[in-house]
CSV table of C-alpha atoms in Angstrom, one decimal:
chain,number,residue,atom,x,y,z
T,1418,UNK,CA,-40.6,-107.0,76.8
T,1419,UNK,CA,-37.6,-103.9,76.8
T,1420,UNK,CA,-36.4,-102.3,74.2
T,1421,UNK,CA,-33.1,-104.0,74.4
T,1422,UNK,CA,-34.9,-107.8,74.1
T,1423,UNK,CA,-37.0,-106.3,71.2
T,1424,UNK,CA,-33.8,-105.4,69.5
T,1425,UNK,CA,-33.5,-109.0,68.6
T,1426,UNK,CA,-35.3,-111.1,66.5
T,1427,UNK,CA,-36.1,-114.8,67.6
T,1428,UNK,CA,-36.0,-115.9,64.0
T,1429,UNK,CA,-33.6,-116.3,60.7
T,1430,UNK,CA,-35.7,-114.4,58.4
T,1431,UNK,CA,-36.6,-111.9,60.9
T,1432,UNK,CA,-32.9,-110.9,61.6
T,1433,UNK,CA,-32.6,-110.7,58.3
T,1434,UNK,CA,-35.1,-108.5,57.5
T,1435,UNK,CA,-33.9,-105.8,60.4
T,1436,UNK,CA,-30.3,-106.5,59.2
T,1437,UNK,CA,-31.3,-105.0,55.8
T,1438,UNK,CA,-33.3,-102.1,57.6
T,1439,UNK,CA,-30.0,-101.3,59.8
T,1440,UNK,CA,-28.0,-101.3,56.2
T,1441,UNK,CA,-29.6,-98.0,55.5
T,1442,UNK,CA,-30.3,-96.6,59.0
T,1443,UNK,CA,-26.9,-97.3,59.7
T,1444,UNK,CA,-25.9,-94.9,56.6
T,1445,UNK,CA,-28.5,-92.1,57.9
T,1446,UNK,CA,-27.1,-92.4,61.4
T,1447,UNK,CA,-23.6,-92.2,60.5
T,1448,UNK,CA,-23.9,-89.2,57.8
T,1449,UNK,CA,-26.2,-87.2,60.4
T,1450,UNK,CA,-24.1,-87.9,63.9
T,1451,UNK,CA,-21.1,-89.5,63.6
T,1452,UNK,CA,-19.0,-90.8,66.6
T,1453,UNK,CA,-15.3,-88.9,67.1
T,1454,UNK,CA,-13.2,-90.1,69.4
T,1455,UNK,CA,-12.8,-87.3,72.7
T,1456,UNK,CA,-9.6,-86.7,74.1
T,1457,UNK,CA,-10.5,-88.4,77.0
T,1458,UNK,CA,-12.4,-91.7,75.7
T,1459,UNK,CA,-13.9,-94.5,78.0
T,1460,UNK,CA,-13.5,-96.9,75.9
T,1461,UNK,CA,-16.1,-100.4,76.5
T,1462,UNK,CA,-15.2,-104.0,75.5
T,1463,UNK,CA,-17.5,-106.8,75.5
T,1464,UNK,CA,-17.1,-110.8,75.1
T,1465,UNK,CA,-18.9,-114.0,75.0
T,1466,UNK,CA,-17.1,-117.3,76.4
T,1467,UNK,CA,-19.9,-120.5,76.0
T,1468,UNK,CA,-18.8,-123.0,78.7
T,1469,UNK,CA,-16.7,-125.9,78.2
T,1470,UNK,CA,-17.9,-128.4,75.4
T,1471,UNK,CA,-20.2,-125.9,74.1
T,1472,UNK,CA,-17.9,-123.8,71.8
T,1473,UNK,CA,-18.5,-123.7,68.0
T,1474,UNK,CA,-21.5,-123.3,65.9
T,1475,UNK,CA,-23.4,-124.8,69.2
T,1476,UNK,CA,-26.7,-125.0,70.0
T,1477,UNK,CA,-29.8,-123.8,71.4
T,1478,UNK,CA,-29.7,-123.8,75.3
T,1479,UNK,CA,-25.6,-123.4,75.4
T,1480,UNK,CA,-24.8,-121.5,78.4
T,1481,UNK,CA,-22.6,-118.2,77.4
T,1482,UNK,CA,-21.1,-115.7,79.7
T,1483,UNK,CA,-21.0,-112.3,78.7
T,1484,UNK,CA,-18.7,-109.6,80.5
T,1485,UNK,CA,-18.6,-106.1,79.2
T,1486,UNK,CA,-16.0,-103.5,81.1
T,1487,UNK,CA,-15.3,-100.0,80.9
T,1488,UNK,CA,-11.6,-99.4,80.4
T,1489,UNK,CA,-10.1,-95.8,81.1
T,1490,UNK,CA,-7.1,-95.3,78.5
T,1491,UNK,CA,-3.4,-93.3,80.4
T,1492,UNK,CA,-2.6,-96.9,82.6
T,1493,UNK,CA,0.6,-97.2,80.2
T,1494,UNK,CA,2.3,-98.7,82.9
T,1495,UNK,CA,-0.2,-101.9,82.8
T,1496,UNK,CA,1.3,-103.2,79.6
T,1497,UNK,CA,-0.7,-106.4,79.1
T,1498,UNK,CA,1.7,-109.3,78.2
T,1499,UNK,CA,1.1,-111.0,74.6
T,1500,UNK,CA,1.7,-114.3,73.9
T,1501,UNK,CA,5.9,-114.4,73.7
T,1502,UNK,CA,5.8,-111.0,74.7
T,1503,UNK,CA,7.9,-109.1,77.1
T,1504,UNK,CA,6.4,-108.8,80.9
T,1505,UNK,CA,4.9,-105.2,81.7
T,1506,UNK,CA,2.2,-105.8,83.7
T,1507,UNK,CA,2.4,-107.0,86.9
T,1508,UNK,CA,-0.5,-109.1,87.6
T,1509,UNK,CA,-0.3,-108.7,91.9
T,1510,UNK,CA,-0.8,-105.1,91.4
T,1511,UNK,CA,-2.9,-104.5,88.0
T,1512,UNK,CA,-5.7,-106.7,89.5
T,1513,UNK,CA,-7.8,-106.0,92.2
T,1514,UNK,CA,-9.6,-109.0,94.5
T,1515,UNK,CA,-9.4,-113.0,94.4
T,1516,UNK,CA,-11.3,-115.0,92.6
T,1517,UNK,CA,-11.0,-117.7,95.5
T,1518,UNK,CA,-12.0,-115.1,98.5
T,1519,UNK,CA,-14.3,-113.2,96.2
T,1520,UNK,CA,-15.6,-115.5,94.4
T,1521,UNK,CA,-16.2,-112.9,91.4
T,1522,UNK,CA,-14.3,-112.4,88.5
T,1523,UNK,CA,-11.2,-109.8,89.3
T,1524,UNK,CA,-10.9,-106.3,87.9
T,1525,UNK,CA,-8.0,-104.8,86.3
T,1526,UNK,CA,-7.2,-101.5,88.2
T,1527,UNK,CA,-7.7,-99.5,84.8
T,1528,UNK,CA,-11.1,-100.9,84.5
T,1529,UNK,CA,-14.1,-98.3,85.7
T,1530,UNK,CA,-16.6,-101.0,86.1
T,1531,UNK,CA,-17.3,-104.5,84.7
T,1532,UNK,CA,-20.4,-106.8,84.6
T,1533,UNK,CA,-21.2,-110.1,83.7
T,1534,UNK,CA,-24.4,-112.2,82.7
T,1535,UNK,CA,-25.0,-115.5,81.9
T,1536,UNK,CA,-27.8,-116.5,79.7
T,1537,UNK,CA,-28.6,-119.6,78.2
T,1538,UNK,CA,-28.7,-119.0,74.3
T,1539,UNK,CA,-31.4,-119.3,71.8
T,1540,UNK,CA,-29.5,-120.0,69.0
T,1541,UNK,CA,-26.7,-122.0,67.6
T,1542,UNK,CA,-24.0,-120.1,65.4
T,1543,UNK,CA,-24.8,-119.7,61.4
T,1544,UNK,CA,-22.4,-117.1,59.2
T,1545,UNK,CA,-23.8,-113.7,59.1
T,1546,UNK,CA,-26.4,-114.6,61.9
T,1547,UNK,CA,-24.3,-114.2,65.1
T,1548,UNK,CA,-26.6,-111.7,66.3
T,1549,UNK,CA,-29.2,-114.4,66.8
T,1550,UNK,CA,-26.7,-116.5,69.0
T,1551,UNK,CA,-24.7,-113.7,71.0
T,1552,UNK,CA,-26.5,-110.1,70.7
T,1553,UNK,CA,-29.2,-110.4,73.3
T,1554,UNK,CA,-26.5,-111.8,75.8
T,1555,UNK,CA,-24.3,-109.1,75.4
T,1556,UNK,CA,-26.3,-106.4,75.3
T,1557,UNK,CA,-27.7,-107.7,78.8
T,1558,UNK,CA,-24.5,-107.3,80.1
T,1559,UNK,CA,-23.6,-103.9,78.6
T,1560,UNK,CA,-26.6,-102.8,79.9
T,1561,UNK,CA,-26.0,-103.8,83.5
T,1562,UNK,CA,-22.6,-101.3,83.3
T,1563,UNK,CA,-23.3,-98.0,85.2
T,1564,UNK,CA,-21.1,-96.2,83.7
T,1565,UNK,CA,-21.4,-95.8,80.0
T,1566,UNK,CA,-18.6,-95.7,77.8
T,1567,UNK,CA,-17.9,-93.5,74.8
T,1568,UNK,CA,-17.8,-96.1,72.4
T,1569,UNK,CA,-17.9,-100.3,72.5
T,1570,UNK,CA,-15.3,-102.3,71.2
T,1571,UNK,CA,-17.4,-105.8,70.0
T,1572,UNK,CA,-15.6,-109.1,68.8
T,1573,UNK,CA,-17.8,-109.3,65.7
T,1574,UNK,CA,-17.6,-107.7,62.3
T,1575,UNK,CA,-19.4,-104.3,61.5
T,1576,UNK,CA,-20.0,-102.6,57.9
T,1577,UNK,CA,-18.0,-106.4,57.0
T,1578,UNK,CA,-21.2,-108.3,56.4
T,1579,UNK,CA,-23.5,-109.7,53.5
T,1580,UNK,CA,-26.2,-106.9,54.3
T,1581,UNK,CA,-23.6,-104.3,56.7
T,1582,UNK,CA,-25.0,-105.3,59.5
T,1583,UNK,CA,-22.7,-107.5,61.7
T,1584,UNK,CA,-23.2,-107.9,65.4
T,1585,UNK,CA,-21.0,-104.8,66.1
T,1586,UNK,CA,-23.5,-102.3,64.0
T,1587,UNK,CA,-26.7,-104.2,64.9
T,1588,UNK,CA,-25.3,-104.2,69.1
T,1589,UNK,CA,-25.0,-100.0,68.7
T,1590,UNK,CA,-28.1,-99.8,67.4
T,1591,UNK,CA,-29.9,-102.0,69.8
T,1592,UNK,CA,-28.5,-99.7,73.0
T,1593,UNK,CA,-27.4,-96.7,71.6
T,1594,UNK,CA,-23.9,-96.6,71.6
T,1595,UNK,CA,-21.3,-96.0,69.3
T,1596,UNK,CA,-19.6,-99.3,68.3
T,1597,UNK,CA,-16.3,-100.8,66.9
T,1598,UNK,CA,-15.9,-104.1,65.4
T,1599,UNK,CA,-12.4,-106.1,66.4
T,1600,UNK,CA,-11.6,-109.5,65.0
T,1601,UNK,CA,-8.9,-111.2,63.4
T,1602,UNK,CA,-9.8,-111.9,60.0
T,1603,UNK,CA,-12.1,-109.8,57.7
T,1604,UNK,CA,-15.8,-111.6,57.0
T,1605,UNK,CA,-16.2,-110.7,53.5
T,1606,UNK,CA,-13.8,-107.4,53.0
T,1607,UNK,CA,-11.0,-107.8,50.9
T,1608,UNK,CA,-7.8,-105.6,50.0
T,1609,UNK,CA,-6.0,-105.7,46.5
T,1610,UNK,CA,-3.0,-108.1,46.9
T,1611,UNK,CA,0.7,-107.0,46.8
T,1612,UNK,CA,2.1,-107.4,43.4
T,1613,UNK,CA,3.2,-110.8,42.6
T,1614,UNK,CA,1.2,-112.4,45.3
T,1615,UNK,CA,-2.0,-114.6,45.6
T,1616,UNK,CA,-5.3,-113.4,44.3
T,1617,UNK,CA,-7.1,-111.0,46.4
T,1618,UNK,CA,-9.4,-112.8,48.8
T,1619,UNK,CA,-7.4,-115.6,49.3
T,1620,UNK,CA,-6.4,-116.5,52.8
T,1621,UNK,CA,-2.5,-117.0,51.3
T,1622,UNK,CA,-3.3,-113.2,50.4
T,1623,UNK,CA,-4.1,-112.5,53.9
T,1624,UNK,CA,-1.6,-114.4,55.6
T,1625,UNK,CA,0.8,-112.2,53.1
T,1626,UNK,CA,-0.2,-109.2,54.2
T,1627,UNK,CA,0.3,-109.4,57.8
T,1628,UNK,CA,3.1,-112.1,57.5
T,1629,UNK,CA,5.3,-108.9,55.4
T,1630,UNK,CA,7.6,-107.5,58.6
T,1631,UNK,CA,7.4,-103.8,56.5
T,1632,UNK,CA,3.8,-104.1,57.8
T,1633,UNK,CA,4.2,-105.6,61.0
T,1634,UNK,CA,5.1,-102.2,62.8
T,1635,UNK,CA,1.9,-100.5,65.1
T,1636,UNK,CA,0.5,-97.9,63.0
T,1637,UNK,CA,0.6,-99.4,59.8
T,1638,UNK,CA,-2.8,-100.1,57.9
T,1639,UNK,CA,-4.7,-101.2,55.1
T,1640,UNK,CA,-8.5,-100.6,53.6
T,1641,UNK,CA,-10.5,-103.6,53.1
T,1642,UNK,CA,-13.5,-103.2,50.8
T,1643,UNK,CA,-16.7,-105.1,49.5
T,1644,UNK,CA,-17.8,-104.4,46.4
T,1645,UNK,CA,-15.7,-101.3,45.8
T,1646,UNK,CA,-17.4,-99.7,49.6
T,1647,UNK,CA,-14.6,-99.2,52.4
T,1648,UNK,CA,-15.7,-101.2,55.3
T,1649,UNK,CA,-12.9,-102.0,57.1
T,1650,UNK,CA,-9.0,-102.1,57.1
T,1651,UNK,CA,-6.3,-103.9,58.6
T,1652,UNK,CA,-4.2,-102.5,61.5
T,1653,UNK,CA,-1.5,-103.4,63.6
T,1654,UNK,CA,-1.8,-102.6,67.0
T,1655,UNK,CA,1.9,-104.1,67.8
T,1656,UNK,CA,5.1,-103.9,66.5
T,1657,UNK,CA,6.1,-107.6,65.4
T,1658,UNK,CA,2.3,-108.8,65.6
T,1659,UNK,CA,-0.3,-110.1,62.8
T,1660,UNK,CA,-2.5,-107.0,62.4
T,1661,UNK,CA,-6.4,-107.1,63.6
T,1662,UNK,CA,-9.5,-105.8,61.6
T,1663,UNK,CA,-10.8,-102.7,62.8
T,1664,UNK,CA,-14.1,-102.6,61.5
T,1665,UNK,CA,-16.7,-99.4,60.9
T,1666,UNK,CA,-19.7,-100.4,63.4
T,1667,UNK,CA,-22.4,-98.1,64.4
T,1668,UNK,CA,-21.8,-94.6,63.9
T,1669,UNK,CA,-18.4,-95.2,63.1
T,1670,UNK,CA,-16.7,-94.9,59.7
T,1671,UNK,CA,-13.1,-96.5,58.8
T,1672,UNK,CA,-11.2,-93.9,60.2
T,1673,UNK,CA,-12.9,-93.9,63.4
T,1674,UNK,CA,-12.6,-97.3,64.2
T,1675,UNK,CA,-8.9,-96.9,62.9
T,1676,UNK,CA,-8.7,-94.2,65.9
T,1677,UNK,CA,-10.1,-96.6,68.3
T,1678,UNK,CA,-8.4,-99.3,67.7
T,1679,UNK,CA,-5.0,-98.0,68.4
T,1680,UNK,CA,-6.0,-95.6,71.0
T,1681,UNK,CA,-7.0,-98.8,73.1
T,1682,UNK,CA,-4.3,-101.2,72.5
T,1683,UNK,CA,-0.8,-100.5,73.7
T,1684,UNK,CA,2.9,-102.8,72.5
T,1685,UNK,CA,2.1,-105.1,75.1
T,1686,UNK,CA,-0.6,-107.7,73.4
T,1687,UNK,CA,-2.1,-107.3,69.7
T,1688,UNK,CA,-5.9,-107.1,71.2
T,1689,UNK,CA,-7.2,-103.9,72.2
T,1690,UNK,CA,-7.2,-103.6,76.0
T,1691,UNK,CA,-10.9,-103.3,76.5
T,1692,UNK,CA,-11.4,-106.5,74.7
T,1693,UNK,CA,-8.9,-108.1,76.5
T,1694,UNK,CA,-10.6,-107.5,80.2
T,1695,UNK,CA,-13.7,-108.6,78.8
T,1696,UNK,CA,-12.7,-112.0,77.7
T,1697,UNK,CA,-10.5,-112.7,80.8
T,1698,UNK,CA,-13.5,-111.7,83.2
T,1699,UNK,CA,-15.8,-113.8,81.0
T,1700,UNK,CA,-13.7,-116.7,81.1
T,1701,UNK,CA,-13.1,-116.0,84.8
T,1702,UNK,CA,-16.4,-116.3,85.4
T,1703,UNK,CA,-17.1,-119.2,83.3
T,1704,UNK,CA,-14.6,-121.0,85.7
T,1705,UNK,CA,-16.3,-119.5,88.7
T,1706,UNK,CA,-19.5,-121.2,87.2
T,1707,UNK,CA,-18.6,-124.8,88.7
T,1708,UNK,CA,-18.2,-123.2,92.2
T,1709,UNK,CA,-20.8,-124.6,94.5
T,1710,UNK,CA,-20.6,-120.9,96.5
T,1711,UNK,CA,-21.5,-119.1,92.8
T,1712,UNK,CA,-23.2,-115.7,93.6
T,1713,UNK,CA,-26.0,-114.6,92.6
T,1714,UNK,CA,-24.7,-112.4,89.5
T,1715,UNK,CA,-23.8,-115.5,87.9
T,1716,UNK,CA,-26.3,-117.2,88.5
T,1717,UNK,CA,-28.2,-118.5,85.2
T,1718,UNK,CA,-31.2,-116.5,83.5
T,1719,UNK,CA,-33.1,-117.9,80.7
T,1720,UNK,CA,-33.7,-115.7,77.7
């Protein structure tokens, strides 16, 4: 077995038990090396799409594609278009290849590299367990990148977890890389509410917060905290957009994954770019999956 399978447990209480290990490695790691972004990042993204039907809290066996990419920041002119957004990315010249003549998932032309893997899962989905459904599955296909970027942007929470250990810390860990966690609502983190509205912690609160247009300019940002420990924050990412969480993963604080967050999103779509490529190439290949002609990369492995 490799270090990267041996990275994840097979069982509940056995991720649990390494989830409350990584609690305080994670603290050692980041107060002895912690991640600052270079001037010149390579910034990774990484993303699970399950194929059609099996979305959800699935089930053992589901078939996931994972796709992780290695996005070089300085392509400004490859604005990605968000939903309702206005057009700055022309999709002729910012992608290279055809699906149909390729029959491989295109590639952005800021992208460095991308892979993809396709694993059936061991696991169905249970809160603060993800790792047991999507970690080994995408850290097979961040390990198949050559290149290795600076830091990983994961769609899971981080330092935002019952025992600070989501998917985005534990995923570091397991290959060595510094990590970000990007989603779009906190797990358990929670800001103090504006005066006057709901009760912190309530999803009115939330929906407050980014639904106030003084906030909705890129830039802008809030802490979110559990039990009185910073562990994540709102950001927005786009002027006029609902912000994201940014959350602290491995060897990343608040402020890092701040710094990362913006310095891989651009105005033209609220989700960072790297996180972007990675879901349209795994749901690329997800589609290629029903192709009779499907190579040999997407081919399915069981673990």
């Amino acid at each position: 077995m490799g270090a990267v399978e041996a990275a994840w447990p097979d069982s509940p209480d056995e991720l649990v038990a390494l989830q409350h290990w990584l609690r305080g490695r994670a603290d050692e790691v980041l107060s002895s090396a912690p991640f600052r972004l270079p001037a010149a990042p390579l910034i990774g993204g990484c993303f699970v799409a399950f194929a059609r039907g099996e979305a959800g809290p699935g089930r053992p066996g589901d078939r996931a594609f994972a796709a992780a990419v290695v996005w070089e920041p300085g392509h400004e002119a490859l604005l990605r278009r968000g939903r309702g957004g206005t057009p700055g990315r022309s999709e002729g010249r910012a992608l290279r290849g055809s699906r149909r003549l390729a029959r491989v998932p295109r590639q952005a032309a800021d992208v460095v590299e991308q892979a993809v893997v396709l694993q059936a899962v061991r696991s169905g989905y249970t809160p603060g367990l993800l790792a047991l459904r999507e970690g080994p599955v995408l850290a097979a296909a961040v390990a198949a990148l050559e290149a290795r970027p600076d830091v990983l942007l994961v769609d899971a929470s981080g330092a935002d977890h019952p025992r600070r250990a989501g998917l985005a810390r534990h995923l570091g860990w397991a290959l060595e890389l510094s990590t970000v966690g990007i989603t779009r609502r906190p797990l358990q983190a929670r800001a103090a509410p504006a005066p006057g509205s709901a009760a912190a912690g309530d999803s009115a609160a939330f929906d407050s917060w980014s639904a106030d247009p003084s906030r909705l300019r890129r830039g802008w940002w809030q802490p979110l905290h559990v039990d009185g420990e910073l562990v994540a924050a709102l950001v927005c990412t786009r002027t006029g957009a609902r912000p994201v969480v940014a959350h602290a993963g491995w060897r990343t604080d608040v402020e890092t994954a701040l710094s990362v967050a913006l310095a891989s999103s651009t105005e033209g779509a609220r989700a960072p770019v790297p996180l972007q490529e990675a879901r349209r190439v795994a749901r690329e290949a997800r589609d290629l999956a029903s192709d009779p002609l499907l190579p040999a990369m997407l081919r399915p492995r069981r673990g």
